[in-house]
Coordinates of C-alpha atoms in Angstrom, one line a residue:
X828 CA 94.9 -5.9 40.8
X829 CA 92.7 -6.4 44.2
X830 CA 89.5 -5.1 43.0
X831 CA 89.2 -2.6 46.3
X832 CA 92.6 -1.2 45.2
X833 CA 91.3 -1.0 42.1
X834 CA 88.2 0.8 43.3
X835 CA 90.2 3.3 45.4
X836 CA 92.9 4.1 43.3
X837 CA 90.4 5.1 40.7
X838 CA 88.4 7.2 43.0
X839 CA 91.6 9.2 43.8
X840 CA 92.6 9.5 40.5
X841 CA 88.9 11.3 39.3
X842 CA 89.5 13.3 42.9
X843 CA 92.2 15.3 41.7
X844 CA 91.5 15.8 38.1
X845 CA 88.3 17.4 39.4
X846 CA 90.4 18.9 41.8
X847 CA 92.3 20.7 39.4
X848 CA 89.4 23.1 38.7
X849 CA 89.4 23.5 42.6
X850 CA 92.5 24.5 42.8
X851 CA 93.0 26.7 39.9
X852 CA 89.7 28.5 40.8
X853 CA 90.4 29.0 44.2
X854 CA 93.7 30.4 43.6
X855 CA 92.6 33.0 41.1
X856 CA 89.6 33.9 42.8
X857 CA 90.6 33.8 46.5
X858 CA 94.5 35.0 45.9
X859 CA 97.0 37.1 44.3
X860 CA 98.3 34.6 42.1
X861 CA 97.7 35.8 38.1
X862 CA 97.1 33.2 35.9
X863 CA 100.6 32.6 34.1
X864 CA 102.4 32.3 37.4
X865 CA 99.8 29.8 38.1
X866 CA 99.8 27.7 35.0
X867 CA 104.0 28.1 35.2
X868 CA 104.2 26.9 38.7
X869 CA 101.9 24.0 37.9
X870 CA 103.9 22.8 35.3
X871 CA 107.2 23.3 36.7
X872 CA 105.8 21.5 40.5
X873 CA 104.0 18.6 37.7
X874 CA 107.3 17.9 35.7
X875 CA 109.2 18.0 39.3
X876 CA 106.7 15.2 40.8
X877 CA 106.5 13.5 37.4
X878 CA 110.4 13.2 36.2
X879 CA 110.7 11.7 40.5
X880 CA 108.2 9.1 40.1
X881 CA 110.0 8.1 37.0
X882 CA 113.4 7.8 38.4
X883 CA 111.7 6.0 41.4
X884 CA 110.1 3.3 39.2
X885 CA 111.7 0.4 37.3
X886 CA 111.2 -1.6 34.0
X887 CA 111.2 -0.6 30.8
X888 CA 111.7 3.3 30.0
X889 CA 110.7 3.5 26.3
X890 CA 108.9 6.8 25.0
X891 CA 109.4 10.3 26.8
X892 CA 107.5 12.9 25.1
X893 CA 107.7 15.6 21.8
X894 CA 107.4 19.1 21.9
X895 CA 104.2 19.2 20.0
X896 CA 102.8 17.3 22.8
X897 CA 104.5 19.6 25.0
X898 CA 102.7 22.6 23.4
X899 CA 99.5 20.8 23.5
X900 CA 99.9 20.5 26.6
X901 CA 100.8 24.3 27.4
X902 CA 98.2 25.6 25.6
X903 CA 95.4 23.4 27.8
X904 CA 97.1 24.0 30.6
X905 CA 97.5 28.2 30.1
X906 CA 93.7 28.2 28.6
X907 CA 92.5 26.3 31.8
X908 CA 94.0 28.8 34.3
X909 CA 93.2 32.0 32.2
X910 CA 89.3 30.4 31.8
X911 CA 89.2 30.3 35.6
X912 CA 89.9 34.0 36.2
X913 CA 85.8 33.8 35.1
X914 CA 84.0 30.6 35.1
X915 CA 83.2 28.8 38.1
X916 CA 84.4 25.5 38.9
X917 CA 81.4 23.4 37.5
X918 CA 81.0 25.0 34.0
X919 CA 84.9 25.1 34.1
X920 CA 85.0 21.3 34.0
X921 CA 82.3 20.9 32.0
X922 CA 83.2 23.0 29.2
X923 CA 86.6 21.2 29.1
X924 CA 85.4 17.9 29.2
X925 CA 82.7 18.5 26.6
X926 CA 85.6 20.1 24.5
X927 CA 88.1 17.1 25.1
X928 CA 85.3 14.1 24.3
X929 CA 84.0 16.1 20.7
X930 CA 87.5 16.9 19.9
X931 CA 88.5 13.0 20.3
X932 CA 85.1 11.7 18.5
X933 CA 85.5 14.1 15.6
X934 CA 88.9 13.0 14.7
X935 CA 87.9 9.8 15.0
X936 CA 85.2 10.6 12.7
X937 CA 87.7 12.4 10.2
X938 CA 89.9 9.5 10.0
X939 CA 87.0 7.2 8.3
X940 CA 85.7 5.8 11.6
X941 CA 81.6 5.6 11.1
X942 CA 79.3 6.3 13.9
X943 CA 75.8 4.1 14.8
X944 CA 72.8 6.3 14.8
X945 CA 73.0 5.6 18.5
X946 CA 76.6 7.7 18.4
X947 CA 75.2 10.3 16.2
X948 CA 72.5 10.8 18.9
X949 CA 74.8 10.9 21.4
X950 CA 77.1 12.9 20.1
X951 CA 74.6 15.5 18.9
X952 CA 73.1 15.3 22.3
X953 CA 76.2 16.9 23.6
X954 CA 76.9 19.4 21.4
X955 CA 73.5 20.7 21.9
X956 CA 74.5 20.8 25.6
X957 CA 77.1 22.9 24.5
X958 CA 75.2 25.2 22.6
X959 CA 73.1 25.4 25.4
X960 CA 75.6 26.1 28.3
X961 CA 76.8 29.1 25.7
X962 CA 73.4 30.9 24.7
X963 CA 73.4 34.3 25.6
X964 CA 71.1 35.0 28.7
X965 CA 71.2 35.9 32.2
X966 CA 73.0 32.7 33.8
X967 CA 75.4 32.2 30.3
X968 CA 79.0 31.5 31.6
X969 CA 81.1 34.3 30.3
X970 CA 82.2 34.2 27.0
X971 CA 85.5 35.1 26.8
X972 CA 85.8 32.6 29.8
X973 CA 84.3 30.1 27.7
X974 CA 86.1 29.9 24.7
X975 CA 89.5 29.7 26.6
X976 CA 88.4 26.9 28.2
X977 CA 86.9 25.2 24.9
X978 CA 90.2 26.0 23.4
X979 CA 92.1 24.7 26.2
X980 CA 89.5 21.0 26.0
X981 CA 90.7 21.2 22.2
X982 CA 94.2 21.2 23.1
X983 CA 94.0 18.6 25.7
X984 CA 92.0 15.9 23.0
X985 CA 95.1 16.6 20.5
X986 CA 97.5 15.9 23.5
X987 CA 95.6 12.3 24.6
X988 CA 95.4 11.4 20.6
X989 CA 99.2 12.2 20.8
X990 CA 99.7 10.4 22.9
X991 CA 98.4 6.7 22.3
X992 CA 100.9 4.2 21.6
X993 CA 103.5 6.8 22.7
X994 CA 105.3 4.7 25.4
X995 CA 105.1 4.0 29.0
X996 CA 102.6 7.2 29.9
X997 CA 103.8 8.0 32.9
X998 CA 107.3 8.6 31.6
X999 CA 105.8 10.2 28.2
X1000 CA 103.9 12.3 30.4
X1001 CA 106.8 13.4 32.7
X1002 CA 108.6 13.9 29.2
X1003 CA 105.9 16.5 28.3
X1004 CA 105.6 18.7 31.4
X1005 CA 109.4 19.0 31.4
X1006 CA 109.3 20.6 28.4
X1007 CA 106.0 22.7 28.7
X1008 CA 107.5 24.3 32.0
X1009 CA 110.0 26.3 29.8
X1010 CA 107.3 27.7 27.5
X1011 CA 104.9 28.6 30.5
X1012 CA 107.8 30.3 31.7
X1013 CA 108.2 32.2 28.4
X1014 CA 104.6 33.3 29.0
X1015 CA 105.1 34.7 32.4
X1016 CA 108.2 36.8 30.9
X1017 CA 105.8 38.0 28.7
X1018 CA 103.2 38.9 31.1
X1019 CA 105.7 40.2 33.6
X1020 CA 104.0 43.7 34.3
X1021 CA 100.9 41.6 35.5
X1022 CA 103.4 39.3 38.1
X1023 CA 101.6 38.7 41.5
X1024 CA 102.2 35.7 43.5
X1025 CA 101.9 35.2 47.1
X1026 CA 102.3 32.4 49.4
X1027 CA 98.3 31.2 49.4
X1028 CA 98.1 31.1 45.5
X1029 CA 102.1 29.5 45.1
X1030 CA 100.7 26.9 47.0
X1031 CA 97.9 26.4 45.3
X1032 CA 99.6 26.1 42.2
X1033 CA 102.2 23.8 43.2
X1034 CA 99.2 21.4 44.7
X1035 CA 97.7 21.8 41.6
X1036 CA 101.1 20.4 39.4
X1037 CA 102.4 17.7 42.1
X1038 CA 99.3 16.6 43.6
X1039 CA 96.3 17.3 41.5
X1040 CA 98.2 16.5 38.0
X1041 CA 101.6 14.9 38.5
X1042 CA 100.7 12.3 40.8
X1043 CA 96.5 12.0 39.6
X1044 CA 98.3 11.0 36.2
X1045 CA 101.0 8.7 38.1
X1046 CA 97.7 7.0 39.7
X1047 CA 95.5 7.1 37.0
X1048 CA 98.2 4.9 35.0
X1049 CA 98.4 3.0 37.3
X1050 CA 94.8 1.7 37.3
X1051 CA 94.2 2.0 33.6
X1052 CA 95.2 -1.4 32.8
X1053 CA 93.0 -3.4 35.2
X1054 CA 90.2 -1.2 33.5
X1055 CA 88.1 -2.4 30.6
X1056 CA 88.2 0.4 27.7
X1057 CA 84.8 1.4 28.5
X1058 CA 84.7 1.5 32.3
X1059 CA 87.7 4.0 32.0
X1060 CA 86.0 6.2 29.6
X1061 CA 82.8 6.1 31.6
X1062 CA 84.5 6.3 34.8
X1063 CA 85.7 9.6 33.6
X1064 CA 82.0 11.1 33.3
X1065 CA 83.0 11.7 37.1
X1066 CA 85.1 14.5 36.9
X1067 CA 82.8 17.5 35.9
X1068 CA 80.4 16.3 38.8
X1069 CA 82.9 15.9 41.0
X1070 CA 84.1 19.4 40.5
X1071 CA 80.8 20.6 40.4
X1072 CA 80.0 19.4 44.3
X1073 CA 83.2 20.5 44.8
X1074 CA 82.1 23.8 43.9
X1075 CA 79.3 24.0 45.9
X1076 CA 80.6 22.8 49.1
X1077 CA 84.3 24.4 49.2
X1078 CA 83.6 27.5 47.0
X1079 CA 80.1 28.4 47.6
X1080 CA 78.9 28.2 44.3
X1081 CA 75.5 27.7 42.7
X1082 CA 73.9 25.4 40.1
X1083 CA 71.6 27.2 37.7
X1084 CA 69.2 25.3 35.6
X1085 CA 70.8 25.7 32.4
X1086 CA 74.1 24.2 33.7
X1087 CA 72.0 21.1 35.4
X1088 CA 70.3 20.4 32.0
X1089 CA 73.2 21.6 29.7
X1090 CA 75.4 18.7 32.1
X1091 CA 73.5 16.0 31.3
X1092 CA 72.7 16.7 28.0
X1093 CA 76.5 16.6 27.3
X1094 CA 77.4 14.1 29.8
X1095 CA 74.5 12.0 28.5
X1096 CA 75.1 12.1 25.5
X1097 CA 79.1 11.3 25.6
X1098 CA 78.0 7.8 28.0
X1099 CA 75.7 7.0 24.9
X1100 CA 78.6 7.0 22.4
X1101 CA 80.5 5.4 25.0
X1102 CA 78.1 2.6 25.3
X1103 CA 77.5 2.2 21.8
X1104 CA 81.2 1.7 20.9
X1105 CA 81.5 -0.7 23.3
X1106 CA 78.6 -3.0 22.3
X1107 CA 79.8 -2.5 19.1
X1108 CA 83.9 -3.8 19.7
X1109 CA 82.9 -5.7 22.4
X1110 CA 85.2 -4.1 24.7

């Protein structure tokens, strides 16, 4: 792959999986919407987008998805939206990513895998940023917030450890939305006396599923195999930043001080296991 293609479609990829956060926060914050439709409408517009670039493509079809995935995959994408009803865009992102990245590394850990000392500092580093972003005080992100979006992080790291060797992504991916949409719909049948939706936050939710998520993933895929292992773990570091400028320019919102340093505490320390791995496989 040209390496300016390679440049750009990796940008655009990191653009709207930050954009995500964007979308789901401006929705809940700045519309009607509650935060079932949203997450239904996401999935439904995602698995829509997804199952078309799969008919559209050719080659080999092998792999399309589980229902465990597909639950994983609900449950991050129902904890995301519901987080966003309180967090802002930046701690949003944050919180998920440090929740996906410890998630990932402790199973890794569980299976036998050893980490260097320079992983175990790493990986400390970031829990402490955690721990940090979550201490009570005046500029502490709210907890109920919080631990939806941690939960939702968790969720998300089962899903990408699901799905590794699963098949052509894109089509195991499209496999998985398809059959979220039906549970997210179950949830919104559940939540039916607290049904709002109006034109601004349908929108948003449908930008977030065919745009933001169905065709980020389609794009991210893409790229991924012109990318050494560690350049697309690294390049993913991104995102939370991303979102958080994001945040400040589209949304108005503020950093504090305790996000700043809890953000590179965790983002610091996740590059250091990164790095580490990689000297250490070579990749």
């Amino acid at each position: 792959m040209p390496y300016l293609r390679l440049i750009l479609l990796t940008s655009l990829a990191m653009i709207a999986f930050a954009g995500n956060s964007l979308l789901c926060r401006v929705a809940l914050l700045q519309t009607d919407i509650d935060a079932a439709s949203f997450t239904t409408i996401r999935l439904v517009s995602g698995a829509v987008t997804l199952w078309l670039i799969v008919r559209m493509r050719e080659g080999e079809r092998t792999g399309g998805g589980n229902w465990l995935s597909a639950l994983a995959l609900f449950v991050y994408a129902a904890g995301f939206s519901f987080a966003y009803i309180s967090l802002t865009a930046a701690t949003g992102a944050l919180l998920l990513f440090g929740a996906v990245q410890a998630t990932m590394i402790s199973c890794g850990f569980w299976k036998g895998e050893r980490l260097s000392a320079l992983q175990l500092v790493g990986f400390l580093l970031a829990l402490a940023g955690l721990v940090g972003l979550l201490l009570p005080g005046l500029s502490a992100p709210p907890l109920a917030g919080s631990l939806l979006m941690l939960g939702a992080g968790v969720a998300w790291g089962v899903y990408s450890l699901r799905g590794k060797g699963g098949g052509d992504p894109t089509r195991v991916t499209a496999g998985n939305f398809l059959r979220a949409a039906p549970i997210a719909a179950g949830l919104s049948l559940l939540m039916l006396s607290r049904y709002s939706v109006d034109m601004a936050g349908f929108w948003y939710g449908v930008a977030s599923g065919a745009l933001a998520s169905g065709i980020g993933y389609a794009i991210w895929y893409t790229a991924l195999p012109a990318l050494r292992a560690t350049s697309a773990a690294t390049i993913q570091l991104s995102v939370p930043v991303i979102a958080a400028l994001g945040g400040i320019v589209f949304l108005g919102e503020s950093l504090s001080l305790r996000l700043v340093l809890a953000s590179v505490a965790i983002l610091g320390g996740i590059a250091l296991v990164i790095l580490a791995r990689s000297r250490e496989q070579g990749t």
